[in-house]
Structures are given as structure tokens and as C-alpha cells.
Amino acid sequence: MLKIIKLKKGLDIKLKGEPEKIFGAAEKPAKYALKPADFVGITPKLSVQEGDHVKIGSPLFLDKNRPEIKFVSPVSGTISAINRGEKRKLLSIVVTSDAQEDYIKHDVGEWEKMTREQIINIILESGSFPFFIQRPYGIIANPADIPKAVFVSCFDSSPLAVDYDFAMQYDAEYLKAGIKVLSKLTNGNVNLGISKKMLNSTIFNTEFLDIKNVVITAFAGKHPSGNAGVQINHVNPVNKGDIVWTVKLQHAVMLGKLFEKGIYDANKIVVLAGSQVERPCYYRIVSGAPVSIFAGQIKKENEKENRIISGNVLSGSRIDEDGYLGFYDEQICVIPEGNYYELFGWAKPFRMKKFSMSRSYFSWIMPDKKYELDTNYNGSVRAFVMNGQYEKVLPMNIYPVYLLKAILASDIDKMEQLGIYEVIEEDLALCEFVCTSKIDVQKILRDGIDLMIKEMTS
Amino acid sequence: MRLREIIEKIKPAFSKGGKLGMFSSTFEAFESFIFVPNTVAKNKGSHIHDSIDLKRTMSIVIMALMPALIFGMWNTGYQHFLSVGEEVSFIDTFFYGFVKVLPLIIVSYVTGLAIEFASAQIRGHEVNEGYLVTGMIIPLIMPVDVPLWILALSVIFAVVIGKEIFGGTGMNIWNPALLSRAFVFFAYPSKISGDKIWIAGLENAQNAADGFSGATPLSYAAANEIDKLPDTLDMFIGIIPGSIGETSTIAILLGASILIFTGIASWKIMVSTVAGALFTGLLVNMLGGSPYLEMPAWQHLIMGGFAFGAVFMATDPVTSAQTETGKWLYGFLIGVVVIIIRLFNPGFPEGMMMAILLMNTFAPLIDHCVVQSNIKKRMKRKLIL
């Protein structure tokens, strides 16, 4: 019998443009890019020049402070551009694909018998180490650490998310291999978090329990129950000095492929979703692909502007029409921009097209209605007045407002005591959504985490 | 859209550096009142936002105050004509009260908003909507005959000393509306205590009806004249003398249901305040000793400002306890303190104002204890594992 954890708090925002469970055919783009800004907690140091030829798995840049952590090319081809921004900040490295399957081969031999050190070396060498994100801080893990546990969330509860039960149907074997790899990296458990709906899943079944140290926990509840942070908090919370690693499910599959096939296979499954998408569905693409391959799918209505988001609508990043999908992102969401004025919007009794968690509007009458939400703030920024709102959408034993106030006051001790080690932006994303005063919760949290890191290293 | 064009045309002058840049906060307040701004989500973070904003929140609270206000206007007229022994139509009764109450509301809003706008402008902040509620509550907790200049002074005191010196809305420790009442209470006690001041025109009346006293139920009770208390139903409906908005428990309950249903005010605070009052009341009932002490505890709930305070002022999100556990304790203690002040303090027949202000002072301490226990739990967790 699996342990089922019921989470009462949270919020499911139902949006129009949910992905249909079919795979669409995306065109093969010529250019791919790796964006150093996707990787938190590293200083990129280039290891290629414009014009260089690279294979799939050739390093494009390294972490300056830990050069063993490599960031590799998802495709083979030539480096066609190295884009820099202000102060020569590295923005992206663009590779023009030669459409060849020219992989760097790694000698994985009988990997199941390898030691932890050998496994880590292959992961580092292949450029797969950026898959490992450590909690606290949500930064790329340190290969020298031995985490007390590894967490893989097997469902995404955010709006318009990938349904892994559907998406992973052809990759179940690799996933198993990947989880086996993970089990060699920790002395503690590899925790798989599934949703209660997946209890009868054909993929996420009890066969995983045959792997040493694997624990499956089921979660019943609304978003953010699928966030690794929430699952860690309920299964094996991060205390001061603890280190836990999290890995995205698709990255676990890629680890499986690395050790089964000996190659860095950057293929992944994404969804193109949102109200501004003609036919939202799943796609198989290569990591680092440009969103321009979906240009034909994006609705163009009489000058209505669209916002393209790499990642989910609650914590993703806006990208341009010629931008590239983020390394960790599995969703491309397209929603309308909200740069319009609404006459007496706040005073309208109904405002049926907008959604509110509170009952001050009437969206509670139709709990199953799907909304076409845009990017408008729906109000102006104000001082913090309301209380009790954030707590309703954070299923963790943390006082978010007190944590945020400690951050604003730069009070390191308080931040630590109030649980900053346990949360990253995505965990508080709903707080930002529901906030009456329109406060940038996620930005404040990241500033606090950055301050913590600075304080701890100095 | 014509209006939009006009606003766009005059906007540059009001923005920072423009000719009228000194009024930028004022301009923002009016512009965002008319139009929900076109601000869009930042490049990183939540790209969608809930449709609630502070204007919506505050307008719901004002809606919830309407039953108490309208009943208060009618009751002002009713009590007046009762005191002079005249019988007039419903419309005339209401109209009398309307004319009496409206100037109070206007003075409260004009004075308060003027300070809010000015201080927002000085600080370069946006104008907060909080005063729209405070400005409506203040007249409702005043006796109808309070002189307008005293009302204005009390508003100035409440907004400046109670709110702005702490950094404005969201930073204040005490409920500003109650501070204004406390100001009148201590600076001009004769205007807010006694039997004559609760009914319009009674103080200087030459023509008061024979035997008409004008005392509130609480003053009868405080004098141990329980047998003179009005009918329970009259107290529940609110056909009794008192501050303008506080008399009708039923109108306040109507407001409470709006606040609880929309989730804007905390039901936990309301429930625990009532629980605290009943608990203390029952305890005192058991001890007994005088007619007032033996008066059934539940009667306290429909007398004086208890209901109004519990629903509209104890629940102020800024000055109440912020943690969910803290709210239970905070509300309960308000209930306890109200009854203690009412029963055992010879000076004031009413205890609600003092109880809430006192617990406003202690709310941060309550929260501190709750948060500290969360911290301790987190620290302990490490030791167990």
C-alpha cells in the first residue's frame, strides 16, 4: 500500500487551450540554442568559438568555478552565434544543426556494477549534471555532495501541464534505468511523487519499488502538489545543512538513455498550449529548439498581441517569437497580452471572463469553467494589506508572509528559521497569482535566496 | 473611447517631471479608479493574476456596511421623532436621518482623503484604498450629534497619528477608525458619553417627550437597571439609541454574511470574538452578584458596539492577528476583554473600542508566538531525524 498524502491547500487554475493527447508533427529547425541564464548558480565560461564544429554532447560552456560541470550541445553542427548582452553577459550560444546523428559516445559498460564515483563521472562528462538541482536554493547541485535524498516528481500539477502518464508511455524502460542511476547517487531514498490519479497507472507502477531505496508517495490535492518542493516538505524536509537533489522526470529518462545507450540524447516531449494556440497538443522536439517552429500554430487575431512563455504560466519566462525553449521547460504557453485599460473593471459586478479565487467575483459559481486569462495585472500595485491569502495556496508548514518580510528586511537568521531552505519560486507562484496587492512574490524570494547564497559563501 | 483619449492627453503633465508632476499620486488614484491599468506581468514570474484587487476588496466591505448605514439613517430619524413624541411617515423618518448622517460621511471622507492624498504625494507613493472603508466606518461609530469640527479633528488624529506616521496603510498598529473614536472619547468625553447624546437633537431639546431618557441599553445595564432594558427583539433589530451604525445586529449580520461569503474578512475572528464574549459572560453569570452580572451572557452580543466591532473592526486585516492560529486567540481575547470592561469598569459602559485597540496592540505578540512555535518545530525536526 502506498502512502497517500492529502493536501488541502492549493489552487487549480483552469485555462483554455489544454493540450490534446496526441503528438503533433513539428518541423525540424535549423538552429538550436543553449541559454546560460536557464542555469541558476553558475558562472558560464565559454569553451567554443563561433564557427567551431560540435557533436551532440560536445561542451559549449562550463561553470567557471566548477569546470567539471559541462553544458553540452543538444545537436551536432556549427556554432553560428554567441550572443552577449550588457557587460558582455553571455545570453545564448546558437548551434546550426547539420541534421546528423553525430553523438559523442560514452563508455558505460556494465554501469549497474559501477561505483557512485564512476557514475557521477559519466554524468559530468556527458553534460548531464545540470539535470541535478539542489534544494536549498534551487541551484545546480554540487557533484562533491552526497544528497540525503533524491526527489523526482512524476506529475506536473500546474495549469496546461504535460501529463506524464501519456507522454512517457514509450519511455518507461529508460525511466526505470534512470531511476536506477539515481538510486546509486544517494545513501537515502529516491522518492517518486505520483498523483492520486496515477495509482492505476501502467507506467508509474510498483515495479519501481523493486529498485533499491525507491519510495513512491502519492499526493492528493491541487497545484502545487506536483512541485518537488511541496513533496520534499511532506516526505523528508530540508533542514539547515541538509542537501536534497531534485531531477525532472524527463531528465531521469535522459539519464536512463545515457546509461543504456551511452549517448546524451536531448530529445524531449513538450506541450504547446494556451488559449492562443490553434491546436494545443504534445510534440517531440530536441531541447533548445526555437519556438518559431510553432509559429503556424499560434493564433493571430486582429492585432491582439500574444505572450509566449517558456515554462508554465505561473513561473515561466517570457520569450520572443524567435526565442528558444528553456532547458528545464516542458511547456510553451501562448496567452494574450493584457495591455489594455478596462473601464471600471474593479466595479463590474460580474466580469465573467476573469477568474478569481476569492468570491468577490462570481467565478466560484462555475468551478469547471475554463478561462482565457491574459497578462493584465487586474489592478495596481499596493502596500501589503490583506492577510490569509497566501496561506490558502501553499500546502507547506511555512508562513509565507513572514518569510517574505524577513527577506525584505534582509534578516538572514529569520529567513533561515522561517524555511527559506525549503522553497523556490515555483512553490510560491500561486501566492503571487492570488495577491490582492499584486506583489512580486517570486522575485522577492529569489532575491532572498541570492542573499542567502552570498552570505553562506562569504 | 473618448474618456481614455482625454486621460492620455493630460497624462504627460501629471507624470514625474511633468508640469503637474507634484500631483502624480493623485492622478494615478483617479486614473486607476476609472480604468483598471494596462500593466502587464513581468517577463519572469506569474504571467496571470487573480482578478481581485484592493479596490474590489474595499468596495465589498463598503457594500457590507450598507445595511448598517441605511438602518442607521432610519433609526436616527426614528429615535429623534420618538424623543419628541411625533409620529411621521417612514420616508420622513429616513430622510431626517439621511440629512443628519450625510454631513458626517462627507466630512469624514473629505478630511481623511485629503490627508491620504497629500501624504501619498509627499512620499511619492500610490494612494491606498484603505481609507474608503475607514472613512465610512468612522461616522457609523459616532453619536449622531457629534459636532462636525470634532469629527474632522478626530479623523485628522486617526489618519496622521494612527496611520501615516507608521508609514501609511498596511503599516499601522491600531485600527484607524477606532482611534478616531478613542480620540473623541478622551478629548471630548461629554460629546460621546451620557444619556442625551445618542439621539439627534435631544441634548438641547426643549420639547422632549415626557419620561423619555435616551439612555442606551448599556447605560441601563451599567446602572444595574436590567429591568429597563429594551425588548430583546428591539435590540436585535436595532430600534435602540446608540452610535449610528452599531444598533442593528440584524443589519450587521447581513454585512457579516457578505464578508464571510466573499472571504474578505476572517470568519475565525468573528466566531472567536463571540465565543470569547459568551465564555466570559457565562463564567460571570455563574458567579453572579448583581443584576447586570446575572444578565444572560448572550444579551451582550446584541448590545452596544459588540456586533459592529466584531464584524467590521476586529477583522481589519492590517491590525488583526495575521496567522490563522493567532486569529483564534486574538478574537477570543477581544471577546473576553469586552465583557470584563463592560462589567467591571465603572468608567465606561462600553468595552468594544478598548478591547479591540488593546488586542490590536497585542496582535503582533500573538503572531510572534505562533510563528516562533513554527520555527521551533522546524528546528526540532532536525534533531529527530
Short mmCIF file of N, CA and C in Angstrom, two decimals, chain A residues 10-134:
data_model
loop_
_atom_site.label_atom_id
_atom_site.label_comp_id
_atom_site.label_asym_id
_atom_site.label_seq_id
_atom_site.Cartn_x
_atom_site.Cartn_y
_atom_site.Cartn_z
N GLY A 10 -4.14 24.86 -1.88
CA GLY A 10 -3.70 24.91 -3.27
C GLY A 10 -4.80 25.44 -4.16
N LEU A 11 -4.51 25.53 -5.44
CA LEU A 11 -5.49 26.08 -6.37
C LEU A 11 -5.21 25.56 -7.77
N ASP A 12 -6.25 25.02 -8.40
CA ASP A 12 -6.13 24.63 -9.80
C ASP A 12 -6.76 25.73 -10.64
N ILE A 13 -5.96 26.34 -11.48
CA ILE A 13 -6.49 27.38 -12.36
C ILE A 13 -6.78 26.71 -13.70
N LYS A 14 -8.03 26.75 -14.11
CA LYS A 14 -8.40 26.05 -15.34
C LYS A 14 -8.33 27.02 -16.51
N LEU A 15 -7.44 26.72 -17.43
CA LEU A 15 -7.24 27.62 -18.56
C LEU A 15 -7.70 26.97 -19.86
N LYS A 16 -8.10 27.81 -20.79
CA LYS A 16 -8.44 27.32 -22.13
C LYS A 16 -7.16 26.92 -22.83
N GLY A 17 -7.28 25.96 -23.74
CA GLY A 17 -6.11 25.56 -24.53
C GLY A 17 -5.32 24.46 -23.89
N GLU A 18 -6.01 23.55 -23.21
CA GLU A 18 -5.33 22.38 -22.66
C GLU A 18 -4.85 21.48 -23.78
N PRO A 19 -3.69 20.87 -23.65
CA PRO A 19 -3.17 20.06 -24.74
C PRO A 19 -3.97 18.78 -24.95
N GLU A 20 -4.26 18.52 -26.20
CA GLU A 20 -4.94 17.29 -26.57
C GLU A 20 -3.91 16.15 -26.50
N LYS A 21 -4.35 14.95 -26.17
CA LYS A 21 -3.38 13.87 -26.02
C LYS A 21 -3.03 13.21 -27.34
N ILE A 22 -2.41 13.99 -28.20
CA ILE A 22 -1.87 13.46 -29.45
C ILE A 22 -0.52 14.12 -29.66
N PHE A 23 0.31 13.52 -30.50
CA PHE A 23 1.58 14.14 -30.83
C PHE A 23 1.46 14.86 -32.15
N GLY A 24 1.81 16.13 -32.17
CA GLY A 24 1.83 16.88 -33.41
C GLY A 24 3.18 16.72 -34.07
N ALA A 25 3.23 17.08 -35.37
CA ALA A 25 4.50 16.99 -36.08
C ALA A 25 5.10 18.39 -36.17
N ALA A 26 6.24 18.56 -35.53
CA ALA A 26 6.89 19.87 -35.59
C ALA A 26 7.98 19.83 -36.64
N GLU A 27 8.18 20.95 -37.32
CA GLU A 27 9.25 20.98 -38.32
C GLU A 27 10.60 20.93 -37.61
N LYS A 28 11.62 20.44 -38.34
CA LYS A 28 12.95 20.37 -37.75
C LYS A 28 13.63 21.72 -37.96
N PRO A 29 13.95 22.42 -36.89
CA PRO A 29 14.56 23.74 -37.07
C PRO A 29 16.03 23.63 -37.46
N ALA A 30 16.57 24.71 -37.99
CA ALA A 30 17.98 24.72 -38.36
C ALA A 30 18.84 25.08 -37.14
N LYS A 31 18.28 25.92 -36.27
CA LYS A 31 19.11 26.43 -35.17
C LYS A 31 18.59 26.02 -33.80
N TYR A 32 19.53 25.75 -32.92
CA TYR A 32 19.20 25.43 -31.53
C TYR A 32 20.05 26.33 -30.65
N ALA A 33 19.59 26.54 -29.41
CA ALA A 33 20.41 27.40 -28.55
C ALA A 33 20.42 26.90 -27.12
N LEU A 34 21.51 27.20 -26.44
CA LEU A 34 21.63 26.93 -25.02
C LEU A 34 21.76 28.30 -24.35
N LYS A 35 20.92 28.53 -23.33
CA LYS A 35 20.92 29.86 -22.69
C LYS A 35 21.48 29.73 -21.27
N PRO A 36 22.65 30.27 -21.00
CA PRO A 36 23.24 30.16 -19.66
C PRO A 36 22.32 30.65 -18.54
N ALA A 37 21.42 31.59 -18.87
CA ALA A 37 20.55 32.13 -17.82
C ALA A 37 19.59 31.08 -17.28
N ASP A 38 19.38 29.98 -18.02
CA ASP A 38 18.50 28.91 -17.53
C ASP A 38 19.10 28.19 -16.33
N PHE A 39 20.44 28.30 -16.21
CA PHE A 39 21.11 27.51 -15.18
C PHE A 39 21.44 28.40 -14.01
N VAL A 40 20.78 28.14 -12.89
CA VAL A 40 20.92 29.02 -11.74
C VAL A 40 22.14 28.61 -10.92
N GLY A 41 22.90 29.58 -10.49
CA GLY A 41 24.00 29.31 -9.57
C GLY A 41 25.32 28.96 -10.24
N ILE A 42 25.47 29.28 -11.51
CA ILE A 42 26.76 29.01 -12.16
C ILE A 42 27.27 30.29 -12.84
N THR A 43 28.58 30.32 -13.12
CA THR A 43 29.14 31.39 -13.93
C THR A 43 29.64 30.75 -15.22
N PRO A 44 29.02 31.07 -16.34
CA PRO A 44 29.39 30.37 -17.57
C PRO A 44 30.75 30.79 -18.10
N LYS A 45 31.49 29.79 -18.60
CA LYS A 45 32.77 30.09 -19.26
C LYS A 45 32.75 29.34 -20.58
N LEU A 46 32.83 30.09 -21.65
CA LEU A 46 32.71 29.50 -22.99
C LEU A 46 33.81 28.50 -23.26
N SER A 47 33.49 27.41 -23.97
CA SER A 47 34.56 26.51 -24.39
C SER A 47 34.54 26.29 -25.89
N VAL A 48 33.78 27.11 -26.61
CA VAL A 48 33.77 27.03 -28.08
C VAL A 48 33.86 28.44 -28.65
N GLN A 49 34.12 28.49 -29.94
CA GLN A 49 34.14 29.78 -30.64
C GLN A 49 33.18 29.69 -31.81
N GLU A 50 32.81 30.84 -32.32
CA GLU A 50 31.95 30.86 -33.49
C GLU A 50 32.64 30.10 -34.63
N GLY A 51 31.91 29.26 -35.32
CA GLY A 51 32.48 28.53 -36.45
C GLY A 51 32.95 27.13 -36.08
N ASP A 52 33.10 26.85 -34.78
CA ASP A 52 33.53 25.53 -34.35
C ASP A 52 32.49 24.48 -34.73
N HIS A 53 32.98 23.29 -35.02
CA HIS A 53 32.04 22.18 -35.25
C HIS A 53 31.82 21.45 -33.92
N VAL A 54 30.58 21.11 -33.62
CA VAL A 54 30.30 20.38 -32.38
C VAL A 54 29.47 19.14 -32.68
N LYS A 55 29.65 18.14 -31.83
CA LYS A 55 28.83 16.95 -31.91
C LYS A 55 27.70 17.05 -30.88
N ILE A 56 26.77 16.11 -30.93
CA ILE A 56 25.76 16.05 -29.88
C ILE A 56 26.49 15.63 -28.60
N GLY A 57 26.44 16.48 -27.61
CA GLY A 57 27.15 16.16 -26.37
C GLY A 57 28.49 16.86 -26.24
N SER A 58 28.89 17.70 -27.22
CA SER A 58 30.13 18.47 -27.06
C SER A 58 29.87 19.65 -26.12
N PRO A 59 30.78 19.92 -25.19
CA PRO A 59 30.56 21.03 -24.28
C PRO A 59 30.56 22.37 -25.01
N LEU A 60 29.59 23.22 -24.65
CA LEU A 60 29.55 24.57 -25.21
C LEU A 60 30.11 25.56 -24.20
N PHE A 61 29.79 25.32 -22.93
CA PHE A 61 30.40 26.15 -21.88
C PHE A 61 30.47 25.34 -20.59
N LEU A 62 31.25 25.87 -19.65
CA LEU A 62 31.46 25.19 -18.37
C LEU A 62 31.10 26.15 -17.25
N ASP A 63 31.00 25.63 -16.06
CA ASP A 63 30.87 26.50 -14.90
C ASP A 63 32.28 26.93 -14.51
N LYS A 64 32.50 28.23 -14.47
CA LYS A 64 33.84 28.76 -14.21
C LYS A 64 34.41 28.24 -12.89
N ASN A 65 33.55 28.13 -11.87
CA ASN A 65 34.05 27.74 -10.56
C ASN A 65 34.14 26.23 -10.38
N ARG A 66 33.36 25.50 -11.14
CA ARG A 66 33.41 24.03 -11.06
C ARG A 66 33.46 23.50 -12.49
N PRO A 67 34.64 23.58 -13.12
CA PRO A 67 34.72 23.30 -14.57
C PRO A 67 34.31 21.87 -14.94
N GLU A 68 34.18 21.01 -13.95
CA GLU A 68 33.73 19.66 -14.29
C GLU A 68 32.26 19.64 -14.70
N ILE A 69 31.52 20.70 -14.36
CA ILE A 69 30.11 20.76 -14.79
C ILE A 69 30.06 21.36 -16.19
N LYS A 70 29.62 20.53 -17.13
CA LYS A 70 29.63 20.95 -18.53
C LYS A 70 28.22 21.12 -19.05
N PHE A 71 28.09 22.02 -19.99
CA PHE A 71 26.79 22.26 -20.62
C PHE A 71 26.98 21.99 -22.10
N VAL A 72 26.26 20.98 -22.59
CA VAL A 72 26.63 20.45 -23.89
C VAL A 72 25.61 20.74 -24.97
N SER A 73 26.07 20.58 -26.20
CA SER A 73 25.22 20.86 -27.35
C SER A 73 24.17 19.77 -27.52
N PRO A 74 22.92 20.15 -27.77
CA PRO A 74 21.88 19.15 -27.97
C PRO A 74 21.91 18.56 -29.38
N VAL A 75 22.57 19.23 -30.30
CA VAL A 75 22.61 18.76 -31.70
C VAL A 75 24.04 18.86 -32.21
N SER A 76 24.27 18.25 -33.36
CA SER A 76 25.58 18.41 -33.98
C SER A 76 25.48 19.46 -35.07
N GLY A 77 26.59 20.15 -35.30
CA GLY A 77 26.56 21.22 -36.29
C GLY A 77 27.65 22.24 -36.02
N THR A 78 27.45 23.48 -36.44
CA THR A 78 28.46 24.52 -36.22
C THR A 78 27.90 25.62 -35.33
N ILE A 79 28.79 26.20 -34.54
CA ILE A 79 28.40 27.33 -33.69
C ILE A 79 28.18 28.52 -34.61
N SER A 80 26.94 28.98 -34.68
CA SER A 80 26.69 30.07 -35.63
C SER A 80 26.61 31.43 -34.95
N ALA A 81 26.38 31.46 -33.65
CA ALA A 81 26.35 32.77 -32.99
C ALA A 81 26.60 32.61 -31.50
N ILE A 82 27.31 33.57 -30.94
CA ILE A 82 27.44 33.65 -29.49
C ILE A 82 26.93 35.03 -29.11
N ASN A 83 25.76 35.07 -28.51
CA ASN A 83 25.12 36.35 -28.23
C ASN A 83 25.44 36.84 -26.83
N ARG A 84 25.84 38.09 -26.76
CA ARG A 84 26.15 38.68 -25.47
C ARG A 84 25.30 39.91 -25.24
N GLY A 85 25.04 40.18 -23.97
CA GLY A 85 24.24 41.35 -23.63
C GLY A 85 25.10 42.39 -22.95
N GLU A 86 24.47 43.14 -22.05
CA GLU A 86 25.19 44.17 -21.32
C GLU A 86 26.35 43.57 -20.53
N LYS A 87 27.42 44.29 -20.40
CA LYS A 87 28.62 43.85 -19.69
C LYS A 87 29.10 42.50 -20.21
N ARG A 88 28.90 42.27 -21.48
CA ARG A 88 29.33 41.03 -22.16
C ARG A 88 28.72 39.78 -21.53
N LYS A 89 27.58 39.94 -20.87
CA LYS A 89 26.92 38.78 -20.28
C LYS A 89 26.52 37.79 -21.38
N LEU A 90 26.84 36.54 -21.17
CA LEU A 90 26.57 35.53 -22.17
C LEU A 90 25.06 35.23 -22.20
N LEU A 91 24.43 35.49 -23.34
CA LEU A 91 22.97 35.28 -23.42
C LEU A 91 22.63 33.92 -24.02
N SER A 92 23.25 33.60 -25.16
CA SER A 92 22.93 32.31 -25.77
C SER A 92 24.03 31.88 -26.72
N ILE A 93 24.16 30.57 -26.86
CA ILE A 93 25.09 30.01 -27.83
C ILE A 93 24.23 29.27 -28.84
N VAL A 94 24.30 29.69 -30.08
CA VAL A 94 23.41 29.13 -31.10
C VAL A 94 24.20 28.14 -31.97
N VAL A 95 23.62 26.96 -32.13
CA VAL A 95 24.25 25.94 -32.96
C VAL A 95 23.37 25.72 -34.18
N THR A 96 23.98 25.81 -35.38
CA THR A 96 23.23 25.48 -36.58
C THR A 96 23.39 23.98 -36.83
N SER A 97 22.26 23.30 -36.85
CA SER A 97 22.29 21.84 -36.91
C SER A 97 22.67 21.35 -38.31
N ASP A 98 23.45 20.27 -38.35
CA ASP A 98 23.73 19.66 -39.65
C ASP A 98 22.84 18.45 -39.87
N ALA A 99 21.86 18.30 -39.00
CA ALA A 99 20.85 17.22 -39.11
C ALA A 99 21.47 15.82 -39.09
N GLN A 100 22.69 15.71 -38.60
CA GLN A 100 23.33 14.39 -38.46
C GLN A 100 23.12 13.88 -37.03
N GLU A 101 23.18 12.57 -36.91
CA GLU A 101 23.08 11.98 -35.57
C GLU A 101 24.50 11.69 -35.08
N ASP A 102 25.28 12.73 -34.94
CA ASP A 102 26.70 12.59 -34.66
C ASP A 102 26.93 12.75 -33.16
N TYR A 103 26.86 11.62 -32.44
CA TYR A 103 26.93 11.67 -30.98
C TYR A 103 28.35 11.50 -30.47
N ILE A 104 28.62 12.05 -29.31
CA ILE A 104 29.82 11.66 -28.57
C ILE A 104 29.44 10.41 -27.79
N LYS A 105 30.22 9.38 -27.93
CA LYS A 105 29.89 8.11 -27.25
C LYS A 105 30.55 8.06 -25.88
N HIS A 106 29.81 7.58 -24.91
CA HIS A 106 30.39 7.42 -23.57
C HIS A 106 30.45 5.93 -23.25
N ASP A 107 31.55 5.56 -22.63
CA ASP A 107 31.71 4.15 -22.30
C ASP A 107 30.99 3.85 -21.00
N VAL A 108 29.80 3.23 -21.12
CA VAL A 108 29.01 2.98 -19.91
C VAL A 108 29.13 1.54 -19.45
N GLY A 109 29.62 0.68 -20.32
CA GLY A 109 29.89 -0.71 -19.96
C GLY A 109 28.80 -1.34 -19.13
N GLU A 110 29.20 -2.03 -18.08
CA GLU A 110 28.20 -2.62 -17.17
C GLU A 110 27.96 -1.64 -16.04
N TRP A 111 27.17 -0.62 -16.36
CA TRP A 111 27.04 0.50 -15.43
C TRP A 111 26.38 0.13 -14.11
N GLU A 112 25.57 -0.92 -14.16
CA GLU A 112 24.86 -1.25 -12.91
C GLU A 112 25.82 -1.70 -11.83
N LYS A 113 27.04 -2.08 -12.26
CA LYS A 113 28.03 -2.51 -11.27
C LYS A 113 29.00 -1.40 -10.88
N MET A 114 28.83 -0.22 -11.52
CA MET A 114 29.78 0.86 -11.25
C MET A 114 29.60 1.45 -9.87
N THR A 115 30.68 2.12 -9.41
CA THR A 115 30.59 2.81 -8.13
C THR A 115 29.90 4.15 -8.34
N ARG A 116 29.55 4.78 -7.22
CA ARG A 116 28.93 6.10 -7.31
C ARG A 116 29.84 7.07 -8.04
N GLU A 117 31.13 6.99 -7.75
CA GLU A 117 32.07 7.93 -8.34
C GLU A 117 32.13 7.79 -9.86
N GLN A 118 32.16 6.54 -10.31
CA GLN A 118 32.21 6.32 -11.76
C GLN A 118 30.95 6.85 -12.44
N ILE A 119 29.82 6.59 -11.79
CA ILE A 119 28.55 7.06 -12.35
C ILE A 119 28.56 8.59 -12.46
N ILE A 120 28.95 9.25 -11.37
CA ILE A 120 28.98 10.72 -11.36
C ILE A 120 29.90 11.22 -12.47
N ASN A 121 31.03 10.55 -12.67
CA ASN A 121 31.96 10.99 -13.70
C ASN A 121 31.34 10.92 -15.09
N ILE A 122 30.61 9.85 -15.35
CA ILE A 122 29.95 9.75 -16.66
C ILE A 122 28.90 10.85 -16.81
N ILE A 123 28.18 11.08 -15.72
CA ILE A 123 27.14 12.12 -15.77
C ILE A 123 27.78 13.49 -16.06
N LEU A 124 28.88 13.75 -15.36
CA LEU A 124 29.57 15.03 -15.55
C LEU A 124 30.11 15.14 -16.97
N GLU A 125 30.77 14.08 -17.41
CA GLU A 125 31.43 14.08 -18.72
C GLU A 125 30.41 14.26 -19.84
N SER A 126 29.25 13.64 -19.67
CA SER A 126 28.25 13.67 -20.74
C SER A 126 27.48 14.98 -20.77
N GLY A 127 27.69 15.82 -19.77
CA GLY A 127 26.94 17.07 -19.74
C GLY A 127 25.56 16.92 -19.13
N SER A 128 25.35 15.83 -18.38
CA SER A 128 24.03 15.60 -17.79
C SER A 128 23.92 16.12 -16.36
N PHE A 129 25.03 16.63 -15.83
CA PHE A 129 24.93 17.03 -14.43
C PHE A 129 23.98 18.19 -14.17
N PRO A 130 23.81 19.10 -15.14
CA PRO A 130 22.83 20.19 -14.89
C PRO A 130 21.41 19.68 -14.64
N PHE A 131 21.14 18.39 -14.84
CA PHE A 131 19.81 17.85 -14.51
C PHE A 131 19.56 17.92 -13.01
N PHE A 132 20.64 17.94 -12.23
CA PHE A 132 20.50 17.84 -10.77
C PHE A 132 20.40 19.22 -10.15
N ILE A 133 19.26 19.49 -9.57
CA ILE A 133 19.03 20.77 -8.90
C ILE A 133 19.00 20.49 -7.41
N GLN A 134 19.74 21.27 -6.66
CA GLN A 134 19.75 21.02 -5.23
C GLN A 134 18.76 21.91 -4.49
#
